[in-house]
Amino acid sequence: MAALTAALPSSPAAKAAVSSSVSPPCFLACPSRLRNASRGVRTAQVSTTETAEPAAPAPVKEKKISKKQDEGVVTNKYRPKEPYVGRCLLNTRITGDNAPGETWHMVFSTEGEIPYREGQSIGVIADGEDKNGKPHKLRLYSIASSALGDFGDSKTVSLCVKRLVYTNDAGEVVKGVCSNFLCDLKQGQEVKITGPVGKEMLMPKDPNATIIMLGTGTGIAPFRSFLWKIFFEEHEDYKFNGLAWLFLGVPTSDTLLYKEEFEHMAKIGGDNFRLDFAVSREQTNAAGEKMYIQTRMAEYKEELWEMLKKDNTYVYMCGLKGMEKGIDDIMVDLAAKDGINWIDYKKQLKKAEQWNVEVY
């Protein structure tokens, strides 16, 4: 598997770009963080023998306070008609030679003009025109870097992109426009960026939370951003003391994205980090079934259910749509044993911002 470190700039200028607030991460240092206004009293003309009673104050609708890190979050600063133009600083393949397809990690310059948060996405508009002579439509991608970025200076944004190539019913090879544009980018090339967008996948505010992350393939992107903030960075206003538990599902070991980084996190994270891989074409469970992400989770189903009963447990899911049903199948019976309807309970979790899904 190609190591990300091999493709990173090693010049003094590049190293100097890393903020002193960021501890040496795997990516850079090793192969392997007004109400009164609505309460005015109306008076009526009355006789000297009557006194007017004040009208009841208009009800004040309280603003919902989010459990997520949403203070000051910026959305849609840049739109398709006026995108931000950044440059490609790094583009390297991160899947092995025997992987079914290619996945690339890329870093773009932003000069701090795209103030994103962990869990948000950006749009990319590929160069060129479509068959009608119009600019290509934007494609959204989950951001794979923390808000500080891979170089720690808040001036870059990173993506994790799989090259889309398939054969249609007519036997023709079809290439995804935007994914191939991105995977083919060379250092210094311009990239049209929109956004940032999204609040669904923002991290919880509670530094003592249990964060369960379920990712398949490039759905790992937002969780890499979470985990960099938690384990590779130091922040005056945030120090994680909870549990971060990552489940990553892929078809082969050559497609275990950022494996060395996550294994390094496991070493430095101690009891605050748990890591489980599910490699469907190479691993099976005790019953001989293929090891999908829900299959791996089933091995911890009682423990996971107990966690889901707590109000400081947050589930984040990103990747293939099918995995949510697989997880539902696990939880239905467990919840029923406690007299709970899982589907209704999951709706409550969603309302409480504890069940967050971004699937495709």
XYZ file of C-alpha atoms in Angstrom:
360
model
C 0.000 0.000 0.000
C 1.275 3.386 -0.871
C 2.299 5.424 2.146
C 0.987 8.945 2.337
C 4.223 10.148 3.865
C 6.202 9.301 0.751
C 4.247 11.812 -1.291
C 4.373 14.685 1.176
C 6.706 17.650 0.644
C 9.793 17.371 2.793
C 11.145 20.875 2.260
C 11.740 23.157 5.267
C 8.984 25.434 4.004
C 6.472 22.604 4.008
C 7.495 21.488 7.458
C 7.323 25.030 8.769
C 3.694 25.162 7.677
C 2.755 22.724 10.431
C 1.276 24.558 13.413
C 2.995 24.204 16.759
C -0.417 23.309 18.199
C -0.436 20.032 16.274
C 1.404 17.044 17.685
C 3.324 15.059 15.030
C 0.679 12.971 13.223
C 1.131 9.819 11.163
C 0.404 11.703 7.943
C 3.418 13.965 8.462
C 5.741 12.253 10.890
C 5.305 8.500 10.674
C 3.963 5.850 8.330
C 1.791 4.451 10.663
C -6.195 15.422 16.827
C -34.628 40.557 22.988
C -37.318 39.069 24.696
C -38.371 42.360 26.406
C -39.333 43.889 23.082
C -42.145 41.377 22.718
C -43.551 42.007 26.186
C -44.839 45.569 25.817
C -48.103 46.264 27.686
C -51.001 47.472 25.632
C -53.435 49.884 27.396
C -57.003 50.714 26.447
C -59.064 53.830 27.128
C -61.101 53.180 30.254
C -63.362 55.042 32.580
C -62.088 56.362 35.860
C -63.683 53.400 37.575
C -61.973 50.674 35.519
C -58.385 49.541 35.260
C -57.074 47.845 32.106
C -55.366 44.524 32.555
C -52.094 44.008 30.668
C -52.297 41.775 27.646
C -50.676 38.381 27.970
C -47.126 38.419 26.606
C -46.648 36.786 23.242
C -45.070 33.356 23.590
C -41.351 33.338 22.927
C -40.103 30.401 20.917
C -36.894 29.146 22.417
C -34.084 28.454 20.022
C -33.000 24.848 20.055
C -29.534 24.432 21.450
C -27.605 21.901 19.433
C -25.495 19.208 21.058
C -23.026 19.540 18.207
C -20.112 21.883 17.624
C -22.192 24.285 15.519
C -21.208 27.679 16.938
C -20.109 29.922 14.105
C -20.395 27.223 11.477
C -20.177 28.652 7.971
C -22.183 27.201 5.085
C -22.341 28.025 1.371
C -19.734 30.749 1.415
C -18.853 29.781 -2.131
C -21.472 28.793 -4.743
C -21.261 27.284 -8.234
C -21.444 30.640 -10.053
C -18.593 32.046 -7.962
C -16.512 29.143 -6.649
C -13.267 29.424 -4.766
C -10.289 28.481 -6.908
C -7.685 26.532 -5.003
C -4.661 24.561 -6.123
C -3.739 20.914 -5.744
C -0.843 20.583 -3.307
C -0.782 16.797 -3.058
C -2.505 13.879 -4.762
C -1.505 10.332 -3.899
C -3.057 6.895 -4.296
C -3.777 5.249 -0.953
C -5.016 1.825 -2.062
C -2.747 -1.098 -2.888
C -2.079 -2.604 -6.286
C -4.522 -5.471 -5.699
C -7.399 -3.263 -4.571
C -10.633 -3.356 -6.596
C -10.353 0.223 -7.823
C -8.292 3.248 -6.914
C -8.752 5.661 -4.026
C -6.736 8.870 -3.782
C -5.973 11.320 -0.985
C -5.666 14.917 -2.155
C -4.900 18.234 -0.464
C -6.029 21.610 -1.860
C -4.943 25.105 -0.868
C -7.640 27.378 0.589
C -5.538 30.152 2.186
C -8.051 30.022 5.039
C -10.888 31.206 2.777
C -13.024 28.052 3.270
C -13.624 27.931 7.043
C -14.978 24.389 7.327
C -15.549 22.172 10.356
C -14.989 18.495 10.893
C -17.930 16.606 9.375
C -18.733 19.133 6.633
C -18.432 18.695 2.865
C -17.272 20.740 -0.091
C -18.379 20.740 -3.713
C -16.022 20.366 -6.644
C -16.734 21.467 -10.222
C -14.709 19.530 -12.776
C -13.038 21.403 -15.581
C -14.643 21.339 -19.019
C -18.239 21.190 -20.216
C -20.977 18.565 -20.426
C -22.516 17.253 -23.649
C -24.775 20.332 -23.779
C -21.880 22.739 -23.617
C -22.605 23.776 -20.038
C -20.235 23.642 -17.044
C -20.248 20.335 -15.214
C -22.465 20.140 -12.160
C -20.768 20.124 -8.804
C -20.192 16.931 -6.870
C -20.138 16.886 -3.079
C -17.366 15.159 -1.157
C -16.987 14.683 2.598
C -13.954 16.499 3.940
C -11.206 14.142 5.116
C -9.138 16.638 7.129
C -9.628 18.401 10.443
C -10.375 22.135 10.430
C -6.657 22.759 10.872
C -5.934 20.736 7.746
C -3.221 18.175 7.085
C -0.494 20.805 7.425
C -1.922 22.283 10.626
C -2.190 25.865 9.361
C -5.942 26.063 8.547
C -5.056 26.820 4.920
C -5.832 23.493 3.249
C -8.675 21.011 2.789
C -8.348 17.308 2.000
C -10.553 14.790 0.208
C -10.638 11.019 -0.101
C -11.919 10.077 -3.575
C -12.479 6.765 -5.340
C -12.048 6.776 -9.098
C -15.366 5.751 -10.693
C -14.953 3.476 -13.713
C -17.533 0.922 -14.808
C -18.873 -0.916 -17.853
C -22.461 -0.148 -18.837
C -25.043 -2.528 -20.329
C -23.788 -1.741 -23.827
C -20.297 -2.875 -22.892
C -18.919 0.646 -22.898
C -16.407 1.800 -20.303
C -17.807 4.804 -18.423
C -15.695 7.122 -16.316
C -17.160 9.369 -13.619
C -16.426 12.944 -14.651
C -15.591 14.506 -11.305
C -13.882 11.557 -9.625
C -11.555 11.038 -12.574
C -10.853 14.768 -12.799
C -9.850 14.742 -9.133
C -7.829 11.544 -9.197
C -5.889 12.799 -12.226
C -5.012 16.186 -10.708
C -1.380 17.148 -10.770
C 0.383 19.320 -8.221
C -0.288 22.990 -8.950
C -3.488 22.457 -10.962
C -6.466 24.655 -10.138
C -9.627 23.276 -8.497
C -13.026 25.023 -8.338
C -14.493 24.544 -4.854
C -17.933 25.384 -3.380
C -19.219 25.266 0.174
C -18.601 24.330 2.842
C -21.947 22.616 3.435
C -23.659 20.399 5.977
C -24.368 20.225 9.704
C -25.582 16.622 10.033
C -22.148 15.174 10.718
C -20.723 17.831 13.044
C -18.954 16.456 16.115
C -20.649 16.503 19.529
C -19.737 19.268 21.961
C -19.419 16.907 24.918
C -15.733 15.999 25.334
C -16.793 12.964 27.386
C -19.082 11.567 24.702
C -18.976 8.086 23.235
C -18.620 8.530 19.458
C -19.375 5.433 17.388
C -18.233 5.875 13.780
C -19.399 3.500 11.052
C -17.711 3.941 7.692
C -17.455 1.986 4.468
C -14.875 2.816 1.813
C -14.460 6.546 1.254
C -17.132 7.044 3.919
C -14.121 7.068 6.232
C -13.467 10.721 5.301
C -15.399 12.544 8.060
C -14.079 10.137 10.674
C -10.489 10.809 9.721
C -11.291 14.494 10.323
C -12.834 13.682 13.738
C -9.944 11.511 14.813
C -7.234 13.918 13.733
C -8.818 16.586 15.942
C -9.160 14.158 18.844
C -5.772 12.438 18.780
C -3.327 14.456 16.675
C -4.113 18.009 17.740
C -4.184 20.145 20.878
C -6.982 22.679 21.411
C -7.441 25.072 24.319
C -11.228 24.694 24.189
C -11.487 20.963 23.479
C -9.838 17.934 25.031
C -11.463 14.593 24.352
C -11.911 12.312 27.359
C -14.592 9.979 26.018
C -14.535 6.932 23.764
C -14.066 7.066 19.998
C -14.921 3.704 18.417
C -14.300 3.291 14.688
C -15.715 0.493 12.529
C -14.332 0.521 8.975
C -15.710 -1.842 6.334
C -13.848 -2.543 3.075
C -13.706 -5.410 0.534
C -9.978 -6.246 0.783
C -7.031 -5.429 3.011
C -5.533 -3.397 0.148
C -8.474 -0.993 0.551
C -8.015 -0.329 4.278
C -7.746 3.435 3.978
C -5.452 5.309 6.381
C -4.712 2.035 8.185
C -1.332 3.145 9.534
C -2.789 6.392 10.865
C -5.580 4.620 12.723
C -3.241 2.010 14.153
C -1.012 4.806 15.447
C -4.051 6.438 17.036
C -4.810 3.135 18.750
C -1.342 3.219 20.305
C -1.543 6.771 21.584
C -5.277 6.818 22.315
C -5.269 4.107 24.968
C -8.731 3.510 26.433
C -10.129 6.472 24.483
C -9.938 4.705 21.105
C -11.176 1.382 19.761
C -10.617 0.202 16.207
C -12.348 -2.589 14.289
C -11.918 -3.488 10.631
C -14.355 -5.573 8.569
C -12.790 -6.982 5.381
C -15.634 -8.694 3.566
C -13.697 -10.712 0.974
C -11.031 -11.945 3.359
C -12.672 -12.350 6.768
C -15.593 -14.388 8.087
C -17.353 -14.665 11.433
C -17.705 -17.816 13.499
C -20.634 -18.928 11.335
C -18.592 -18.563 8.153
C -20.442 -15.451 6.992
C -18.631 -12.663 5.151
C -17.378 -9.944 7.480
C -19.351 -6.833 6.599
C -19.420 -3.875 8.954
C -22.716 -4.984 10.514
C -21.282 -8.492 10.942
C -18.373 -7.095 12.923
C -20.709 -4.924 14.994
C -22.823 -7.978 15.813
C -19.858 -9.336 17.770
C -20.309 -6.420 20.190
C -24.077 -6.047 19.912
C -24.911 -6.213 23.637
C -22.187 -3.704 24.500
C -23.288 -1.380 21.707
C -26.925 -1.564 22.795
C -25.993 -0.609 26.346
C -24.081 2.379 24.975
C -27.054 3.445 22.851
C -29.202 3.712 25.990
C -27.025 6.571 27.239
C -27.681 10.203 26.326
C -24.024 10.931 25.586
C -23.578 8.281 22.888
C -23.487 9.531 19.308
C -23.586 7.348 16.208
C -22.235 8.606 12.890
C -22.667 6.594 9.707
C -21.103 7.407 6.342
C -20.816 5.266 3.237
C -22.986 2.698 1.510
C -26.693 2.976 2.219
C -27.187 -0.757 2.786
C -25.303 -0.876 6.060
C -28.018 0.987 7.998
C -30.499 -1.831 7.422
C -27.904 -4.346 8.571
C -27.468 -2.431 11.814
C -31.249 -2.191 12.251
C -31.412 -5.990 11.977
C -28.932 -6.298 14.849
C -30.694 -3.856 17.154
C -34.346 -4.871 16.657
C -34.125 -8.009 18.789
C -31.871 -6.461 21.435
C -34.232 -3.543 21.923
C -37.249 -5.860 21.984
C -35.761 -7.729 24.961
C -35.998 -4.454 26.879
C -39.527 -3.830 25.619
C -38.366 -1.130 23.216
C -39.340 -0.699 19.585
C -36.011 -0.103 17.844
C -37.384 1.901 14.908
C -39.203 4.275 17.275
C -36.141 4.493 19.498
C -33.918 5.316 16.534
C -36.265 8.189 15.672
C -35.763 9.513 19.203
C -32.003 9.224 18.785
C -32.197 11.182 15.523
C -34.276 13.905 17.165
C -31.688 14.127 19.937
C -28.894 14.424 17.329
C -27.436 11.117 18.465
C -28.017 9.182 15.225
C -26.396 10.882 12.251
C -26.404 9.402 8.769
C -24.802 10.404 5.480
C -25.100 7.525 3.036
C -25.292 7.076 -0.725
